[in-house]
PDB file of C-alpha atoms in Angstrom:
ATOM      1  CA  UNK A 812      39.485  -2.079 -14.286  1.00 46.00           C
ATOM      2  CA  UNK A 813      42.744  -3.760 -15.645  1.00 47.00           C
ATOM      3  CA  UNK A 814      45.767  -2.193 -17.103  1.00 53.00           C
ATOM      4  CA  UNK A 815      45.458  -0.737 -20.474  1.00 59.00           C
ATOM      5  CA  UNK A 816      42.031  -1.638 -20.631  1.00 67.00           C
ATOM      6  CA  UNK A 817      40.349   1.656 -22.299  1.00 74.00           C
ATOM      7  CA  UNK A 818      37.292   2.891 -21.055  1.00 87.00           C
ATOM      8  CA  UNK A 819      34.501   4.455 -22.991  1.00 95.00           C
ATOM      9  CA  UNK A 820      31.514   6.917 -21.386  1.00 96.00           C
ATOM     10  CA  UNK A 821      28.260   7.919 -23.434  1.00 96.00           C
ATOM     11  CA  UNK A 822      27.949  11.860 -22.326  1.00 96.00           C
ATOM     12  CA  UNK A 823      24.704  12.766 -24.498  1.00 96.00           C
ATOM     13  CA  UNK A 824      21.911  10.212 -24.217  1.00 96.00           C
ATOM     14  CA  UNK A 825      18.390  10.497 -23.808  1.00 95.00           C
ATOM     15  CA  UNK A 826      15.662   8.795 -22.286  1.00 93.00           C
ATOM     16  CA  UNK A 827      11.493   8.648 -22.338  1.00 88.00           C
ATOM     17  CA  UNK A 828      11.479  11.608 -20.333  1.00 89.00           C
ATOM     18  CA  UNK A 829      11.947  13.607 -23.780  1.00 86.00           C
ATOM     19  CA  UNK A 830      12.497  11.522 -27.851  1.00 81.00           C
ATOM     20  CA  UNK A 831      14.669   8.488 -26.178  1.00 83.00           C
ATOM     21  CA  UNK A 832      13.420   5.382 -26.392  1.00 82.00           C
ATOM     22  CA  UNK A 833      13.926   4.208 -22.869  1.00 91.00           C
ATOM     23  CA  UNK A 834      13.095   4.457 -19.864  1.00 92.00           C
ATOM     24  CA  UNK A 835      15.872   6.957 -17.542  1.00 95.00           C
ATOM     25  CA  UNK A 836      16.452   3.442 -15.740  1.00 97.00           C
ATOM     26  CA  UNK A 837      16.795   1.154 -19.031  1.00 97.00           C
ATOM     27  CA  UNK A 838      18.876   3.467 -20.299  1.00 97.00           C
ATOM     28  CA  UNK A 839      21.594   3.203 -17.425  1.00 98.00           C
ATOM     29  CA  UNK A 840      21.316  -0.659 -17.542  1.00 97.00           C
ATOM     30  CA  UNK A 841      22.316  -0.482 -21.388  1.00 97.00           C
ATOM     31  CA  UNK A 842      25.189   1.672 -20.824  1.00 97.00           C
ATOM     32  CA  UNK A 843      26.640  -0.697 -18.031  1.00 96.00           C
ATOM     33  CA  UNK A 844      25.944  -3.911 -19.914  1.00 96.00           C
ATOM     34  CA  UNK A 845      27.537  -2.489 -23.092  1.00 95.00           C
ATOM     35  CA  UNK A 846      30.689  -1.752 -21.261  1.00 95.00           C
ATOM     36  CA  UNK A 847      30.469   2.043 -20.320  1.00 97.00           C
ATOM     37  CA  UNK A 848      31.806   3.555 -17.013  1.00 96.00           C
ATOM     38  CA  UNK A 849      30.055   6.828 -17.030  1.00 96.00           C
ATOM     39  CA  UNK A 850      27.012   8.423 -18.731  1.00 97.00           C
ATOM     40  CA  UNK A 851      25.058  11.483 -18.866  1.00 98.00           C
ATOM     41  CA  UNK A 852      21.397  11.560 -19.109  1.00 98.00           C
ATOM     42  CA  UNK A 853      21.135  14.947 -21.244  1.00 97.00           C
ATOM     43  CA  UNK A 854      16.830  14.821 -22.127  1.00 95.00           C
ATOM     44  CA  UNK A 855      15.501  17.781 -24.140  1.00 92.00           C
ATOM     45  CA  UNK A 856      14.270  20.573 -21.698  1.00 91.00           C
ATOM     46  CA  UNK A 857      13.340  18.147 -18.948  1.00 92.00           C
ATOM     47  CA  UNK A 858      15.148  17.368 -15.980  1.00 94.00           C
ATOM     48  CA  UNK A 859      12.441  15.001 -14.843  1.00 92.00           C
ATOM     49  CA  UNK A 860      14.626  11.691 -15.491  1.00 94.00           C
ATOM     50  CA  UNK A 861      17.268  12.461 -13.462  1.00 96.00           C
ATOM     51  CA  UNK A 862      16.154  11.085  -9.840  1.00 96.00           C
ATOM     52  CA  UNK A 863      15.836   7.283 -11.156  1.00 96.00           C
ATOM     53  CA  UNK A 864      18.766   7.508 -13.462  1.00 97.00           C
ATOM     54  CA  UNK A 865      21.486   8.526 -10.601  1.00 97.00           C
ATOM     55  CA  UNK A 866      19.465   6.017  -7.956  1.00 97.00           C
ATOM     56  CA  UNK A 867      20.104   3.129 -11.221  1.00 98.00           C
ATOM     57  CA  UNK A 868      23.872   4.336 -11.931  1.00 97.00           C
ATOM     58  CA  UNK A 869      24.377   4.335  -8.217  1.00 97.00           C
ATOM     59  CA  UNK A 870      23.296   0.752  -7.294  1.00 97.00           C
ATOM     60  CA  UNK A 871      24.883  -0.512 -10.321  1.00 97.00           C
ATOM     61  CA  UNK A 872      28.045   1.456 -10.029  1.00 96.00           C
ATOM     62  CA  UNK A 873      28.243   3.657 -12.645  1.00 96.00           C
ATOM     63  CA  UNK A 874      29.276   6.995 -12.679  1.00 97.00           C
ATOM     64  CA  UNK A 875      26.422   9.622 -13.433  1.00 98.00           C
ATOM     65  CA  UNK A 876      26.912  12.791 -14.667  1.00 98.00           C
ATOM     66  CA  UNK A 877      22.917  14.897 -14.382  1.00 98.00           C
ATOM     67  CA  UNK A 878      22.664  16.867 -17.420  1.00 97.00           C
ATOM     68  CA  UNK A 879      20.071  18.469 -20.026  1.00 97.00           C
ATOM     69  CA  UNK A 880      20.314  19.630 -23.613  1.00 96.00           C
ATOM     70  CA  UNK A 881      18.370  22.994 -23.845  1.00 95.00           C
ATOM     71  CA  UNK A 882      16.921  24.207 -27.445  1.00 91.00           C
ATOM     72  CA  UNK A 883      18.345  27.718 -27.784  1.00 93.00           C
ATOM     73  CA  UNK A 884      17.953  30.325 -30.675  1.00 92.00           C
ATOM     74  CA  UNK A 885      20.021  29.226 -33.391  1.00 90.00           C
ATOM     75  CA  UNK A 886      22.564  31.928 -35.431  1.00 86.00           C
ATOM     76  CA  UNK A 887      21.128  31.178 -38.860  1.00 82.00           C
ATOM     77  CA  UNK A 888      17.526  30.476 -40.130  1.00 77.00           C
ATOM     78  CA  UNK A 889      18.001  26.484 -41.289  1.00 77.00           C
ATOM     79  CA  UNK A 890      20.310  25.981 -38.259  1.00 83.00           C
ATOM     80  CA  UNK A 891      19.847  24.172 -34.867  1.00 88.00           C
ATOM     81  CA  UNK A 892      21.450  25.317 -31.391  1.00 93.00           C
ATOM     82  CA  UNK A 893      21.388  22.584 -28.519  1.00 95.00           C
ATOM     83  CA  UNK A 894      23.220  23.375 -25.363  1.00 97.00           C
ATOM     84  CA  UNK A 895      23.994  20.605 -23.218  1.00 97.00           C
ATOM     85  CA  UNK A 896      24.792  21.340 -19.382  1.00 97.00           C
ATOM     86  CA  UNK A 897      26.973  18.633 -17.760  1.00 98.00           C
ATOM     87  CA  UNK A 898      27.118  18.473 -13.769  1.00 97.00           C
ATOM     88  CA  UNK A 899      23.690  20.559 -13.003  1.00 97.00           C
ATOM     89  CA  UNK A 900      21.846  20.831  -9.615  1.00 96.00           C
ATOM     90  CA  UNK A 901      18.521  19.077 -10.925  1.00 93.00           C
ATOM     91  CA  UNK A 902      17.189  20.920  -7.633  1.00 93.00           C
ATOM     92  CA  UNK A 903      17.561  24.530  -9.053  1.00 95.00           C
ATOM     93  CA  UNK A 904      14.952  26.857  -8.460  1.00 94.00           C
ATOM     94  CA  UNK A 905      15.788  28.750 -11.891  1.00 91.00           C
ATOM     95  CA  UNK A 906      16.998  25.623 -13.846  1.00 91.00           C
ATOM     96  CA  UNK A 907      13.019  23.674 -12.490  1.00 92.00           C
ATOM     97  CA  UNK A 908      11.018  26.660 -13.573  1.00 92.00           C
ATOM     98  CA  UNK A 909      13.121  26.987 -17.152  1.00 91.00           C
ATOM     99  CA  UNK A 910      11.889  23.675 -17.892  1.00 90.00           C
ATOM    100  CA  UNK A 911       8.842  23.649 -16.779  1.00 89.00           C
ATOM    101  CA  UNK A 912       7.917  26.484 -18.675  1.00 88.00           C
ATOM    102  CA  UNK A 913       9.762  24.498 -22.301  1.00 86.00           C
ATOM    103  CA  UNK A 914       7.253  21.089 -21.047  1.00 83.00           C
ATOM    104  CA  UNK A 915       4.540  23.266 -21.043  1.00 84.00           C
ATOM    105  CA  UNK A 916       5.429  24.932 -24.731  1.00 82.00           C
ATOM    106  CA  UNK A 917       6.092  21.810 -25.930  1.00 79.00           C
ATOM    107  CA  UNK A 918       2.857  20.092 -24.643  1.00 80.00           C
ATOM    108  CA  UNK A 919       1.011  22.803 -26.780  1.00 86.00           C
ATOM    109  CA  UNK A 920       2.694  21.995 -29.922  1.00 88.00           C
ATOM    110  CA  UNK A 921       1.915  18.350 -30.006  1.00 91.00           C
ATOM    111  CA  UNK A 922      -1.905  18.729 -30.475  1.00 94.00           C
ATOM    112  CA  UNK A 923      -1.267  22.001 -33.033  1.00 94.00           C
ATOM    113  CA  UNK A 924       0.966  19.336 -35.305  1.00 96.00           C
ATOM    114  CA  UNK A 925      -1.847  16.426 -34.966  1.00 97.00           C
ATOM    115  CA  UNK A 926      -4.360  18.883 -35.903  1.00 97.00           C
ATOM    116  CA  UNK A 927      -2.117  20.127 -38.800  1.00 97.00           C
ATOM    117  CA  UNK A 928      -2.235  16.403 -39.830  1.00 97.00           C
ATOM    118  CA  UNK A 929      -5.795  16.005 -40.084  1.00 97.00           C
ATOM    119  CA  UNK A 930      -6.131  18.777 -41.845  1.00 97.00           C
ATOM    120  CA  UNK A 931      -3.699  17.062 -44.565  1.00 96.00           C
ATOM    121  CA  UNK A 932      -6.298  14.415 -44.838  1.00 96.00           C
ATOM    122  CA  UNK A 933      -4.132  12.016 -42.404  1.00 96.00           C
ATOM    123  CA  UNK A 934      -6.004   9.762 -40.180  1.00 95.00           C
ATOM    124  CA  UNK A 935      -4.218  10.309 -36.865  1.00 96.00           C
ATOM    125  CA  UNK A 936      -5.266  11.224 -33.416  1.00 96.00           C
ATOM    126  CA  UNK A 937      -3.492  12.583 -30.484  1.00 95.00           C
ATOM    127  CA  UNK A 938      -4.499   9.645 -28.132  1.00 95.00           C
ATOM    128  CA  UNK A 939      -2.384   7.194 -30.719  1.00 95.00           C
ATOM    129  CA  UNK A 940       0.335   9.227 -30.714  1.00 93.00           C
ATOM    130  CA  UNK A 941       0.039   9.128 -27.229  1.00 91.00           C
ATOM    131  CA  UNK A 942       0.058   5.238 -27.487  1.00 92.00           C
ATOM    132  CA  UNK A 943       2.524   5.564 -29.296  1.00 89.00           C
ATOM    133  CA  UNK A 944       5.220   6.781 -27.063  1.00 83.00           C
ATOM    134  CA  UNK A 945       4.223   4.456 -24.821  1.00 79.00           C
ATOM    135  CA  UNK A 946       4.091   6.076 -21.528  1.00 74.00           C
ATOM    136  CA  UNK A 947       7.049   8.507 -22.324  1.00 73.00           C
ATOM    137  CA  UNK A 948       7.016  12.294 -23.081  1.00 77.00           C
ATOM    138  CA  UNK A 949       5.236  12.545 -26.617  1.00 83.00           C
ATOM    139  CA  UNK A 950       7.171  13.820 -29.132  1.00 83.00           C
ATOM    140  CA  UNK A 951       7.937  14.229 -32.770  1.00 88.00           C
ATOM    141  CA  UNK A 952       9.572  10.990 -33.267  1.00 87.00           C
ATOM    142  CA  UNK A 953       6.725   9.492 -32.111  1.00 90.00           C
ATOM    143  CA  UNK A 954       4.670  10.774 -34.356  1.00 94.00           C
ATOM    144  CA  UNK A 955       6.865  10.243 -36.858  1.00 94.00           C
ATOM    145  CA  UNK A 956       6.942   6.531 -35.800  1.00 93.00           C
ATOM    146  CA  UNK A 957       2.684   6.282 -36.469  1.00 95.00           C
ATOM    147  CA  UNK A 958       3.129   8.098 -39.649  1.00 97.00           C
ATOM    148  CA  UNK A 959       5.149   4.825 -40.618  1.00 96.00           C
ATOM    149  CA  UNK A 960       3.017   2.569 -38.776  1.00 95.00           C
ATOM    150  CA  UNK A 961      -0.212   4.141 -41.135  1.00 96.00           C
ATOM    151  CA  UNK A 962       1.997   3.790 -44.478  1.00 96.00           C
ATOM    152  CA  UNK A 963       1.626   7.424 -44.967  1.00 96.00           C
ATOM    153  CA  UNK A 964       5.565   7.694 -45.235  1.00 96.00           C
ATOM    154  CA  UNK A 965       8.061   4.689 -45.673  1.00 96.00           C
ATOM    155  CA  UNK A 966      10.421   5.899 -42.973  1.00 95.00           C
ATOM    156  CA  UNK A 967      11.173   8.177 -40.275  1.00 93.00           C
ATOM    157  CA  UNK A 968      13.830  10.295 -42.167  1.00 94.00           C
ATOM    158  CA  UNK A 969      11.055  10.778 -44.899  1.00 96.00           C
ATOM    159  CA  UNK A 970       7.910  11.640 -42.061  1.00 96.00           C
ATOM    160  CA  UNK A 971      10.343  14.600 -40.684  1.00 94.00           C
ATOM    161  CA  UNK A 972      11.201  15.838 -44.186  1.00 94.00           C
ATOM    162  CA  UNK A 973       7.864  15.917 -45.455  1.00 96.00           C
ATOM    163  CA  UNK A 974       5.531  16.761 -42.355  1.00 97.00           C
ATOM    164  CA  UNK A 975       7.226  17.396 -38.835  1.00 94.00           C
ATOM    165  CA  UNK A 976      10.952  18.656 -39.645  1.00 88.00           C
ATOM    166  CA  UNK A 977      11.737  22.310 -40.357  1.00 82.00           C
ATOM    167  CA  UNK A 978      10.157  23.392 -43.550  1.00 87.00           C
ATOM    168  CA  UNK A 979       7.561  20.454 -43.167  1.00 93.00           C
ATOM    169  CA  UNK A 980       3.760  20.693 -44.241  1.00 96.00           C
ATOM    170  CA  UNK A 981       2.895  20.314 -40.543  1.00 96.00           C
ATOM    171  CA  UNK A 982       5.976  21.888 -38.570  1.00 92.00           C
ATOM    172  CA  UNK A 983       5.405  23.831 -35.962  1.00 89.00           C
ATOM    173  CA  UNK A 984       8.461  25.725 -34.125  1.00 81.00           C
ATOM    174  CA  UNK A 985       9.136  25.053 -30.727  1.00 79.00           C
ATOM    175  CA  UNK A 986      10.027  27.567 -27.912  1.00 81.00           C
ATOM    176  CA  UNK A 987      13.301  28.684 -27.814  1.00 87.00           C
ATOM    177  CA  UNK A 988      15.843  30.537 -25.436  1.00 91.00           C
ATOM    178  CA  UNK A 989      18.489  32.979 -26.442  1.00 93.00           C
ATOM    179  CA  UNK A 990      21.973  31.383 -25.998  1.00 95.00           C
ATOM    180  CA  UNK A 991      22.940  33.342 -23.392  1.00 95.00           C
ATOM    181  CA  UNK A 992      19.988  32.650 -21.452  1.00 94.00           C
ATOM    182  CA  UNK A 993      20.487  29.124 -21.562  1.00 94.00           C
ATOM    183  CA  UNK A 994      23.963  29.595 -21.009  1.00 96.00           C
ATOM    184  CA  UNK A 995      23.485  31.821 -17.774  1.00 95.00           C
ATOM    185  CA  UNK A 996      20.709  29.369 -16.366  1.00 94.00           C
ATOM    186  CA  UNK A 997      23.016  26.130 -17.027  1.00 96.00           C
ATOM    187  CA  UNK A 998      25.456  28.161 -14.702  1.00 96.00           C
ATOM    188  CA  UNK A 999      22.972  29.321 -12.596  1.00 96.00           C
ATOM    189  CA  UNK A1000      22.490  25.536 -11.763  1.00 96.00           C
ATOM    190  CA  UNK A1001      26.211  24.625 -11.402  1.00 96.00           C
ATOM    191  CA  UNK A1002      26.677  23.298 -15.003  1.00 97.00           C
ATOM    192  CA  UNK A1003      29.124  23.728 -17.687  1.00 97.00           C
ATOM    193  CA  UNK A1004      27.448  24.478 -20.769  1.00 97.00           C
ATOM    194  CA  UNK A1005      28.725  22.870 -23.972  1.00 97.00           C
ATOM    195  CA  UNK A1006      27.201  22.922 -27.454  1.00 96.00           C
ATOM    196  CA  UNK A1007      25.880  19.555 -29.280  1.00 95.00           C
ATOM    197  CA  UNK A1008      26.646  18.716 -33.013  1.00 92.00           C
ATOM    198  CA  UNK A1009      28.101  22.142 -33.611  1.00 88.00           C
ATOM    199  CA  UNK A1010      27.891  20.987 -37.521  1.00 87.00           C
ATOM    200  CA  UNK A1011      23.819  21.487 -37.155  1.00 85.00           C
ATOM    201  CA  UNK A1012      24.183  25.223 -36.758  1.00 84.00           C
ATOM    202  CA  UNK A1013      25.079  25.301 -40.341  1.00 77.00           C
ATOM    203  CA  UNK A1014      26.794  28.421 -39.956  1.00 77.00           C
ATOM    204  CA  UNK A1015      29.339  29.305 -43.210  1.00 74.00           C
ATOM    205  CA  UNK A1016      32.508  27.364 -41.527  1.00 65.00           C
ATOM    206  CA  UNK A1017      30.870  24.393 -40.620  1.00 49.00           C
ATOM    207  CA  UNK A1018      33.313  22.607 -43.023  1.00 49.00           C
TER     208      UNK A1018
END
């Protein structure tokens, strides 16, 4: 790279494997054509898009850094906790089972939030929102994206306000770990645990 050139890495991105829009490979093609030098693939709970986004960084030359961003227990009741963990062994016994038991959690509350919808008097089905996504891991933005599609809300901001986000008529929490669980297993797997948009905890200093 020349001289006094400055170079710019993307450390919280997100693929198909969880809400990106992507695929784990697409994703590291973006980053390189738009410039970047490194990124981190940091999916919600799932560590299942790591193998083809290293193999894609790798042949294109772009430093990869395997991470995840973990849903944890959040300090106050309208807050959200995300811990990322840079620099984890995606082979970890404890880190593998952690998520496979948050897929499986998750995986339940996607049919419990379609049903909620029908019950609304909203003509939706699981196998669109399963089209939908498009061969990725379903998940609320997704649905949020049909809700659009049908003209039952005008945008995506508006779908998760009025239906899917916290508070919504057909929200449905998802599984959570205490923060020192998440904390300890991110370790447990060789990574350094850092929080995401620390503003979203909305704890009384967030100013």
């Amino acid at each position: 790279m020349p001289s006094g050139r400055a170079a710019f890495v993307d450390l919280h991105a997100h693929s198909t494997a969880s809400d990106g829009t992507f695929a784990p490979t697409d994703v590291v093609r973006l980053a390189k054509e738009a410039g970047l030098v490194g990124l981190a693939l940091t999916d919600h709970d799932t560590i299942t898009g790591l193998a083809e986004a290293s193999a894609e960084a790798t042949r294109l030359g772009l430093t990869f850094v395997p991470g995840i961003e973990i849903s944890a227990i959040p300090p106050t009741e309208n807050g959200t906790l995300h811990i990322l963990g840079y620099c984890i062994d995606p082979q970890n016994a404890v880190l593998t089972e952690m998520t496979r038991q948050l897929i499986d959690a998750r995986d339940n509350r996607n049919p419990r939030i379609i049903a909620r919808l029908r019950e609304l008097g909203i003509d939706i089905t699981m196998d669109e929102a399963l089209a939908q996504a498009q061969g990725g891991v379903l998940g609320r933005p997704h649905i949020a994206a049909l809700l659009v599609k049908k003209g039952v809300v005008k945008t995506i901001k508006q779908a998760f306000d009025e239906y899917l986000g916290q508070g919504g008529k057909a929200y449905f929490d998802k599984e959570r770990l205490p923060p020192r669980d998440a904390i300890r297993r991110i370790r447990q797997a060789g990574g350094l645990p850092v929080v995401a948009h620390p503003i979203q905890l909305r704890t009384s200093n967030d100013a």
